[in-house]
Amino acid sequence: EPEVTQTPSHQVTQMGQEVILRCVPISNHLYFYWYRQILGQKVEFLVSFYNNEISEKSEIFDDQFSVERPDGSNFTLKIRSTKLEDSAMYFCASNPGLVAGSPLHFGNGTRLTVT
Amino acid sequence: AQSVTQLGSHVSVSEGALVLLRCNYSSSVPPYLFWYVQYPNQGLQLLLKYTTGATLVKGINGFEAEFKKSETSFHLTKPSAHMSDAAEYFCAVSARNSGTYKYIFGTGTRLKVLA
């Protein structure tokens, strides 16, 4: 069964550094999402992406965050200048978007640790 | 706007006992409802979904959920708990929002299964 793949599985960075989290969504999916989960807390929506542009973003997704689909397969989340509070698990998800109510398919996540 | 409330952040049951995880939703349009399971250090895996039609939905691993519109509930049940069911469970609601589907997750319920 096709999967959403995320790399790296764990990223450690120093405060103020830029990080790029990478995702390869399922190939025929049209909608892409990033969520984050601070340790032990809820799964929070960051951004959704469709047709090469952001369709919705949350309050968390401020100017420090950006997303890009640089080619036909990758979907990246960039954090320009990381803060300690950005430490979390980041999940990429995709959805075919063709059928109402189709579920999100999640990757295994990237654990980001900012020191 | 949509929202999801999961009652009980932690639930403990004995092996072989009934599992009941509660979820109530709020939606201004007919909702699509999902239950996901998250095992340690993994992404979210779809257990089951409700879109339209039959209100009792069966999922993987023996889980099922019933959509009750009058109670705005979508509780997850399993007749007999196994040790392998120990995980975090998330209820989610989805609805179309300005051309894209927005997925909102509850705060999660951690299920502990006692031997």
XYZ file of N, CA and C in Angstrom:
690
model
N 0.850 -1.197 0.000
C 0.000 0.000 0.000
C 0.886 1.248 0.000
N 0.549 2.231 -0.832
C 1.366 3.463 -0.873
C 1.414 4.129 0.492
N 2.558 4.781 0.752
C 2.755 5.417 2.047
C 3.219 6.843 1.865
N 2.985 7.642 2.892
C 3.600 8.958 2.990
C 4.927 8.763 3.717
N 6.002 9.246 3.128
C 7.301 9.065 3.763
C 7.871 10.413 4.175
N 8.493 10.429 5.348
C 9.066 11.666 5.870
C 10.527 11.440 6.236
N 11.345 12.449 5.925
C 12.752 12.415 6.312
C 13.178 13.788 6.823
N 14.122 13.834 7.783
C 14.624 12.690 8.531
C 13.625 12.263 9.593
N 13.893 11.172 10.266
C 12.994 10.754 11.335
C 13.244 11.587 12.589
N 14.477 12.059 12.732
C 14.821 12.876 13.890
C 15.809 13.946 13.447
N 15.527 15.191 13.834
C 16.385 16.311 13.475
C 16.681 17.108 14.737
N 17.968 17.301 14.990
C 18.375 18.142 16.117
C 19.017 19.394 15.553
N 18.611 20.543 16.047
C 19.153 21.791 15.541
C 19.310 22.789 16.672
N 20.135 23.779 16.434
C 20.313 24.819 17.446
C 19.333 25.953 17.192
N 18.935 26.598 18.255
C 18.014 27.726 18.184
C 18.545 28.753 17.185
N 17.660 29.245 16.339
C 18.037 30.244 15.347
C 18.419 29.667 14.003
N 18.626 28.369 13.942
C 18.994 27.743 12.674
C 17.748 27.445 11.844
N 17.953 27.310 10.556
C 16.883 26.939 9.637
C 16.822 25.421 9.516
N 15.620 24.892 9.446
C 15.459 23.464 9.188
C 14.454 23.262 8.062
N 14.665 22.198 7.327
C 13.727 21.796 6.285
C 13.316 20.361 6.552
N 12.031 20.175 6.706
C 11.490 18.839 6.900
C 10.881 18.390 5.574
N 11.180 17.153 5.219
C 10.797 16.688 3.891
C 9.741 15.593 3.946
N 8.918 15.602 2.942
C 7.808 14.645 2.874
C 7.613 14.255 1.412
N 7.329 12.987 1.206
C 6.894 12.540 -0.109
C 5.477 12.006 0.057
N 4.490 12.773 -0.377
C 3.099 12.313 -0.237
C 2.823 11.147 -1.195
N 1.677 10.537 -1.020
C 1.252 9.480 -1.927
C 1.036 10.077 -3.305
N 1.479 9.370 -4.339
C 1.702 9.989 -5.636
C 0.463 10.583 -6.293
N -0.692 10.006 -6.152
C -1.868 10.546 -6.844
C -2.706 11.446 -5.942
N -2.173 11.811 -4.792
C -2.911 12.686 -3.880
C -2.746 14.139 -4.294
N -3.768 14.926 -3.989
C -3.798 16.309 -4.447
C -3.688 17.332 -3.318
N -4.021 16.914 -2.090
C -4.018 17.823 -0.946
C -2.934 17.385 0.036
N -2.210 18.357 0.541
C -1.087 18.060 1.435
C -1.199 18.914 2.688
N -0.770 18.335 3.788
C -0.944 18.983 5.076
C 0.312 18.804 5.919
N 0.530 19.751 6.815
C 1.489 19.595 7.906
C 0.755 19.796 9.226
N 1.029 18.887 10.147
C 0.529 18.982 11.519
C 1.730 18.872 12.450
N 1.570 19.375 13.672
C 2.614 19.152 14.644
C 1.989 18.661 15.950
N 2.818 17.960 16.704
C 2.369 17.421 17.987
C 3.489 17.641 18.995
N 3.296 18.615 19.862
C 4.238 18.799 20.962
C 4.083 17.608 21.895
N 5.182 17.180 22.479
C 5.198 15.934 23.247
C 4.035 15.834 24.217
N 3.238 14.778 24.034
C 2.137 14.512 24.951
C 0.919 15.373 24.752
N 0.926 16.175 23.698
C -0.200 17.089 23.500
C -0.980 16.763 22.229
N -1.890 17.639 21.879
C -2.779 17.353 20.766
C -2.071 17.515 19.422
N -2.702 16.971 18.417
C -2.232 17.103 17.035
C -2.794 18.412 16.490
N -1.891 19.338 16.145
C -2.310 20.688 15.748
C -2.104 20.919 14.260
N -3.080 21.472 13.626
C -3.010 21.803 12.205
C -2.073 22.983 11.991
N -1.205 22.857 11.008
C -0.339 23.960 10.635
C -0.795 24.585 9.319
N -0.870 23.751 8.265
C -1.104 24.310 6.940
C -1.638 23.239 6.013
N -2.442 23.662 5.058
C -2.864 22.779 3.973
C -2.453 23.404 2.648
N -2.258 22.557 1.664
C -1.642 22.984 0.402
C -2.327 22.256 -0.725
N -2.742 23.030 -1.734
C -3.433 22.430 -2.874
C -3.140 23.249 -4.110
N -2.915 22.586 -5.205
C -2.717 23.278 -6.479
C -1.580 24.301 -6.384
N -0.518 23.880 -5.722
C 0.704 24.685 -5.603
C 0.552 25.966 -4.812
N -0.429 25.994 -3.937
C -0.517 27.145 -3.052
C -1.159 26.751 -1.730
N -0.892 27.577 -0.727
C -1.482 27.344 0.582
C -2.974 27.590 0.501
N -3.758 26.632 0.953
C -5.205 26.807 0.958
C -5.698 27.285 2.327
N -5.009 26.911 3.381
C -5.349 27.378 4.715
C -4.146 27.232 5.630
N -4.047 28.124 6.600
C -2.987 28.008 7.590
C -3.515 28.421 8.954
N -2.876 27.904 9.982
C -3.315 28.210 11.337
C -2.506 29.386 11.887
N -2.880 29.789 13.084
C -2.159 30.890 13.748
C -0.715 30.506 14.049
N -0.469 29.213 14.196
C 0.883 28.751 14.487
C 1.800 29.019 13.301
N 1.260 28.921 12.132
C 2.024 29.028 10.884
C 2.292 30.486 10.597
N 3.296 31.047 11.307
C 3.609 32.461 11.120
C 4.704 32.630 10.052
N 5.278 33.805 9.995
C 6.232 34.115 8.934
C 7.507 33.279 9.000
N 7.722 32.609 10.113
C 8.900 31.745 10.233
C 8.736 30.428 9.467
N 7.509 30.127 9.114
C 7.210 28.865 8.440
C 6.939 29.103 6.957
N 7.328 28.143 6.146
C 6.937 28.170 4.743
C 6.855 26.735 4.234
N 6.065 26.555 3.196
C 5.956 25.245 2.571
C 6.215 25.391 1.082
N 6.645 24.282 0.519
C 6.986 24.307 -0.888
C 6.816 22.917 -1.464
N 6.429 22.900 -2.727
C 6.422 21.636 -3.457
C 7.380 21.853 -4.625
N 8.660 21.610 -4.386
C 9.692 22.007 -5.356
C 9.676 21.182 -6.640
N 9.123 19.985 -6.563
C 9.041 19.146 -7.761
C 7.742 18.367 -7.664
N 7.593 17.360 -8.498
C 6.320 16.649 -8.513
C 6.105 15.685 -7.373
N 7.129 15.515 -6.527
C 6.964 14.489 -5.501
C 7.172 15.006 -4.076
N 8.079 15.936 -3.864
C 8.389 16.363 -2.496
C 7.487 17.495 -2.028
N 7.289 17.522 -0.726
C 6.530 18.593 -0.084
C 7.294 18.934 1.187
N 7.791 20.170 1.274
C 8.691 20.503 2.367
C 8.090 21.554 3.292
N 8.503 21.481 4.550
C 8.179 22.496 5.548
C 9.492 23.104 6.008
N 9.608 24.420 5.883
C 10.810 25.100 6.314
C 10.478 25.970 7.512
N 11.348 25.889 8.508
C 11.263 26.817 9.647
C 12.512 27.663 9.572
N 12.333 28.954 9.404
C 13.445 29.824 9.039
C 14.425 30.025 10.199
N 13.931 30.282 11.370
C 14.783 30.541 12.524
C 14.136 29.851 13.719
N 14.629 28.665 14.018
C 13.925 27.824 14.993
C 14.003 28.384 16.410
N 12.923 28.131 17.156
C 12.861 28.495 18.566
C 12.741 27.210 19.388
N 13.021 27.331 20.678
C 12.909 26.163 21.548
C 11.509 25.554 21.483
N 10.510 26.416 21.393
C 9.123 25.937 21.398
C 8.700 25.288 20.087
N 9.576 25.279 19.093
C 9.293 24.546 17.858
C 9.584 23.057 18.009
N 10.192 22.686 19.115
C 10.452 21.263 19.355
C 9.142 20.510 19.406
N 9.003 19.538 18.533
C 7.740 18.798 18.407
C 7.929 17.691 17.383
N 6.898 16.897 17.260
C 6.819 15.924 16.181
C 6.036 16.590 15.058
N 6.574 16.550 13.862
C 5.908 17.157 12.715
C 5.447 16.047 11.773
N 4.162 16.072 11.480
C 3.572 15.060 10.617
C 3.132 15.666 9.296
N 3.499 14.995 8.241
C 2.987 15.310 6.922
C 1.814 14.376 6.634
N 0.833 14.866 5.933
C -0.305 14.033 5.559
C -0.757 14.409 4.158
N -1.381 13.459 3.491
C -1.934 13.753 2.173
C -3.301 13.101 2.023
N -4.001 13.551 1.015
C -5.388 13.155 0.820
C -5.675 13.217 -0.677
N -6.365 12.219 -1.210
C -6.604 12.253 -2.652
C -7.475 13.420 -3.091
N -8.398 13.811 -2.218
C -9.189 14.996 -2.506
C -10.279 14.813 -3.523
N -10.454 13.601 -4.006
C -11.429 13.397 -5.066
C -12.780 12.957 -4.536
N -12.770 12.406 -3.332
C -13.989 11.858 -2.744
C -14.217 12.548 -1.414
N -15.416 13.061 -1.226
C -15.732 13.717 0.036
C -15.563 12.740 1.187
N -14.929 13.218 2.239
C -14.762 12.371 3.413
C -13.602 11.412 3.347
N -12.746 11.524 2.346
C -11.595 10.619 2.310
C -10.637 10.999 3.437
N -10.015 10.008 4.064
C -9.193 10.287 5.244
C -7.813 10.818 4.884
N -7.175 11.415 5.867
C -5.783 11.795 5.730
C -4.905 10.559 5.903
N -3.829 10.531 5.113
C -2.825 9.490 5.253
C -1.573 10.152 5.806
N -1.103 9.654 6.943
C 0.005 10.289 7.648
C 1.319 9.562 7.436
N 2.388 10.354 7.437
C 3.715 9.789 7.546
C 4.042 9.478 8.997
N 5.220 8.907 9.227
C 5.621 8.546 10.584
C 6.198 9.707 11.375
N 6.344 10.840 10.730
C 6.738 12.038 11.453
C 8.231 12.282 11.499
N 8.567 13.544 11.748
C 9.944 13.958 12.032
C 9.954 14.575 13.414
N 10.790 14.017 14.273
C 10.913 14.599 15.618
C 11.953 15.694 15.563
N 11.534 16.936 15.771
C 12.440 18.080 15.750
C 12.775 18.470 17.177
N 14.064 18.507 17.461
C 14.540 18.937 18.781
C 15.385 20.185 18.585
N 14.960 21.272 19.203
C 15.696 22.537 19.123
C 16.390 22.757 20.458
N 17.713 22.936 20.391
C 18.478 23.092 21.636
C 19.032 24.501 21.775
N -17.987 26.227 11.809
C -16.706 25.774 12.339
C -16.880 24.389 12.958
N -15.803 23.633 12.929
C -15.842 22.283 13.473
C -14.958 22.181 14.705
N -15.346 21.290 15.608
C -14.507 20.997 16.765
C -14.788 19.591 17.234
N -13.856 19.074 18.017
C -13.963 17.720 18.543
C -13.559 17.746 20.005
N -14.329 17.042 20.828
C -14.006 16.916 22.241
C -13.900 15.446 22.597
N -12.755 15.079 23.133
C -12.585 13.711 23.608
C -12.595 13.745 25.137
N -13.519 13.006 25.711
C -13.654 12.979 27.167
C -12.727 11.912 27.743
N -11.858 12.341 28.639
C -10.930 11.398 29.241
C -9.622 11.354 28.483
N -8.587 11.935 29.048
C -7.287 11.909 28.374
C -6.597 10.562 28.592
N -6.989 9.859 29.651
C -6.435 8.541 29.940
C -7.577 7.596 30.308
N -7.547 6.417 29.709
C -8.529 5.378 30.018
C -7.768 4.085 30.258
N -8.102 3.410 31.346
C -7.504 2.107 31.651
C -8.589 1.047 31.675
N -8.306 -0.074 31.020
C -9.232 -1.207 31.043
C -8.429 -2.470 31.275
N -9.085 -3.475 31.773
C -8.443 -4.779 31.916
C -8.492 -5.529 30.592
N -7.510 -6.363 30.368
C -7.499 -7.186 29.165
C -8.792 -8.006 29.119
N -9.462 -7.984 27.970
C -10.723 -8.695 27.819
C -11.955 -7.859 28.117
N -11.767 -6.698 28.698
C -12.900 -5.830 29.036
C -13.283 -4.961 27.848
N -14.479 -4.377 27.966
C -14.976 -3.479 26.931
C -14.142 -2.195 26.903
N -13.838 -1.752 25.684
C -13.187 -0.464 25.499
C -14.224 0.540 25.010
N -14.296 1.699 25.665
C -15.190 2.771 25.238
C -14.416 4.081 25.315
N -14.179 4.681 24.167
C -13.506 5.975 24.107
C -14.504 6.971 23.523
N -14.666 8.080 24.232
C -15.740 9.009 23.895
C -15.278 10.167 23.026
N -16.133 10.519 22.072
C -15.858 11.645 21.182
C -17.166 12.361 20.875
N -17.175 13.652 21.097
C -18.299 14.492 20.686
C -17.793 15.541 19.717
N -18.611 15.862 18.759
C -18.180 16.789 17.727
C -19.149 17.959 17.618
N -18.667 18.983 16.972
C -19.499 20.125 16.627
C -19.194 20.480 15.184
N -20.255 20.616 14.397
C -20.038 20.955 12.992
C -21.263 21.669 12.455
N -21.026 22.693 11.687
C -22.128 23.455 11.105
C -22.630 22.829 9.811
N -21.908 21.869 9.304
C -22.306 21.146 8.098
C -22.196 19.661 8.399
N -22.822 18.817 7.589
C -22.695 17.367 7.846
C -21.231 16.976 7.926
N -20.854 16.337 9.030
C -19.433 16.059 9.231
C -18.993 14.726 8.668
N -17.724 14.642 8.414
C -17.078 13.357 8.215
C -16.249 13.105 9.464
N -16.337 11.910 10.010
C -15.724 11.626 11.300
C -14.753 10.463 11.184
N -13.691 10.536 11.933
C -12.617 9.553 11.853
C -12.099 9.225 13.250
N -11.604 8.004 13.386
C -10.789 7.638 14.525
C -9.443 7.172 13.994
N -8.393 7.704 14.641
C -7.033 7.304 14.312
C -6.376 6.721 15.566
N -5.408 5.837 15.355
C -4.616 5.299 16.456
C -3.152 5.661 16.219
N -2.469 5.968 17.317
C -1.046 6.292 17.237
C -0.283 5.430 18.225
N 0.581 4.581 17.700
C 1.470 3.807 18.543
C 2.736 4.612 18.793
N 3.473 4.317 19.842
C 4.655 5.114 20.181
C 5.604 5.299 19.003
N 6.030 6.532 18.817
C 6.998 6.893 17.781
C 6.523 6.579 16.363
N 5.230 6.573 16.177
C 4.684 6.340 14.840
C 3.691 7.434 14.472
N 3.310 7.427 13.208
C 2.296 8.361 12.736
C 0.904 7.884 13.098
N -0.086 8.624 12.643
C -1.475 8.285 12.921
C -1.986 7.330 11.846
N -2.622 6.277 12.312
C -3.134 5.251 11.408
C -4.652 5.245 11.490
N -5.307 5.247 10.357
C -6.763 5.280 10.335
C -7.348 3.985 10.880
N -8.259 4.116 11.844
C -8.988 2.968 12.378
C -10.304 2.764 11.633
N -11.041 3.863 11.492
C -12.330 3.795 10.812
C -12.795 5.206 10.485
N -13.840 5.264 9.638
C -14.364 6.572 9.254
C -15.862 6.479 9.038
N -16.527 7.594 9.257
C -17.939 7.734 8.918
C -18.071 8.854 7.889
N -18.734 8.535 6.792
C -19.019 9.581 5.800
C -20.526 9.739 5.688
N -21.189 8.806 5.064
C -22.649 8.825 5.000
C -23.138 7.390 5.108
N -24.453 7.212 5.208
C -24.980 5.863 5.206
C -25.046 5.257 6.592
N -24.684 4.003 6.697
C -24.803 3.242 7.943
C -24.095 3.971 9.079
N -24.797 4.100 10.187
C -24.259 4.872 11.305
C -23.315 4.051 12.181
N -23.373 2.736 12.082
C -22.431 1.893 12.817
C -21.317 1.514 11.847
N -20.126 1.942 12.190
C -18.995 1.769 11.283
C -18.000 0.807 11.915
N -17.577 -0.169 11.128
C -16.584 -1.126 11.626
C -15.218 -0.783 11.053
N -14.193 -0.932 11.892
C -12.846 -0.609 11.456
C -11.906 -1.780 11.636
N -10.634 -1.459 11.657
C -9.628 -2.501 11.811
C -9.464 -2.881 13.279
N -8.855 -4.034 13.497
C -8.518 -4.501 14.845
C -9.742 -4.671 15.746
N -10.919 -4.900 15.172
C -12.108 -5.171 15.965
C -12.808 -3.957 16.535
N -12.356 -2.760 16.169
C -12.983 -1.538 16.654
C -14.200 -1.169 15.812
N -15.158 -0.509 16.452
C -16.278 0.055 15.741
C -16.712 1.350 16.426
N -17.471 2.148 15.689
C -17.957 3.412 16.236
C -19.346 3.667 15.680
N -20.147 4.343 16.468
C -21.509 4.649 16.045
C -21.707 6.152 15.973
N -22.169 6.615 14.833
C -22.489 8.027 14.636
C -23.902 8.274 15.151
N -24.008 9.150 16.142
C -25.315 9.511 16.690
C -25.495 11.011 16.528
N -26.265 11.365 15.520
C -26.443 12.786 15.207
C -27.137 13.523 16.352
N -28.144 12.880 16.958
C -28.903 13.537 18.023
C -28.035 13.844 19.233
N -26.984 13.053 19.435
C -26.082 13.259 20.566
C -24.766 13.911 20.133
N -24.624 14.187 18.864
C -23.367 14.688 18.265
C -22.182 13.897 18.806
N -22.313 12.561 18.749
C -21.256 11.713 19.288
C -20.778 10.714 18.250
N -19.580 10.235 18.478
C -18.967 9.220 17.609
C -18.009 8.421 18.490
N -18.575 7.694 19.438
C -17.762 6.950 20.410
C -17.172 5.690 19.792
N -15.973 5.375 20.212
C -15.242 4.206 19.704
C -15.349 3.073 20.724
N -15.658 1.870 20.244
C -15.780 0.732 21.149
C -15.069 -0.483 20.585
N -14.734 -1.362 21.515
C -14.214 -2.679 21.166
C -14.660 -3.624 22.263
N -15.267 -4.753 21.921
C -15.855 -5.620 22.956
C -14.833 -6.173 23.954
N -13.633 -6.468 23.459
C -12.665 -7.148 24.315
C -11.269 -6.587 24.054
N -10.700 -5.931 25.043
C -9.397 -5.283 24.866
C -8.259 -6.295 24.841
N -7.293 -6.011 23.968
C -6.051 -6.772 23.925
C -4.915 -5.875 24.372
N -3.853 -6.497 24.843
C -2.684 -5.724 25.272
C -2.184 -4.851 24.129
N -2.281 -5.359 22.923
C -1.768 -4.626 21.751
C -2.588 -3.383 21.419
N -3.741 -3.209 22.092
C -4.566 -2.015 21.843
C -4.041 -0.786 22.584
N -3.081 -0.985 23.464
C -2.531 0.144 24.211
C -1.885 1.127 23.246
N -2.414 2.339 23.209
C -1.961 3.350 22.249
C -2.712 4.639 22.556
N -2.447 5.651 21.734
C -3.210 6.898 21.831
C -4.213 6.920 20.689
N -5.429 7.347 20.997
C -6.509 7.359 20.017
C -7.006 8.783 19.825
N -7.151 9.149 18.562
C -7.592 10.497 18.219
C -8.866 10.439 17.396
N -9.830 11.237 17.809
C -11.034 11.446 17.027
C -10.831 12.691 16.168
N -11.357 12.693 14.959
C -11.190 13.846 14.081
C -12.466 14.099 13.298
N -12.685 15.364 12.980
C -13.836 15.756 12.164
C -13.313 16.513 10.957
N -13.984 16.315 9.853
C -13.580 16.992 8.626
C -14.798 17.577 7.956
N -14.621 18.736 7.378
C -15.684 19.336 6.580
C -15.038 20.224 5.539
N -15.777 20.446 4.476
C -15.246 21.276 3.398
C -15.235 22.738 3.856
N -14.139 23.392 3.576
C -13.972 24.757 4.034
C -13.280 25.539 2.930
N -14.041 26.333 2.193
C -13.487 27.174 1.138
C -12.674 26.383 0.121
N -13.227 25.292 -0.345
C -12.595 24.544 -1.421
C -11.636 23.472 -0.971
N -11.301 23.423 0.305
C -10.430 22.358 0.777
C -11.079 21.700 1.974
N -10.553 20.546 2.345
C -11.088 19.847 3.510
C -10.205 20.133 4.710
N -10.841 20.570 5.781
C -10.111 20.846 7.000
C -10.349 19.690 7.960
N -9.329 19.232 8.584
C -9.400 18.124 9.529
C -9.000 18.645 10.902
N -9.893 18.488 11.859
C -9.637 18.936 13.223
C -9.574 17.712 14.128
N -8.519 17.655 14.944
C -8.309 16.504 15.811
C -8.646 16.844 17.256
N -9.113 15.830 17.966
C -9.293 15.973 19.395
C -7.959 15.887 20.111
N -8.016 16.038 21.419
C -6.794 16.071 22.220
C -6.226 14.685 22.494
N -6.948 13.652 22.101
C -6.418 12.302 22.236
C -6.785 11.635 23.553
N -6.905 10.321 23.506
C -7.128 9.506 24.704
C -6.098 8.395 24.713
N -5.342 8.352 25.785
C -4.328 7.291 25.914
C -4.974 6.090 26.577
N -5.001 4.978 25.870
C -5.596 3.743 26.377
C -4.520 2.854 26.969
N -4.752 2.466 28.206
C -3.854 1.534 28.886
C -4.620 0.239 29.104
N -4.013 -0.879 28.786
C -4.648 -2.183 28.970
C -3.899 -2.946 30.052
N -4.611 -3.310 31.076
C -4.013 -3.966 32.235
C -4.137 -5.481 32.123
N -3.056 -6.157 32.435
C -3.056 -7.632 32.349
C -3.890 -8.248 33.462
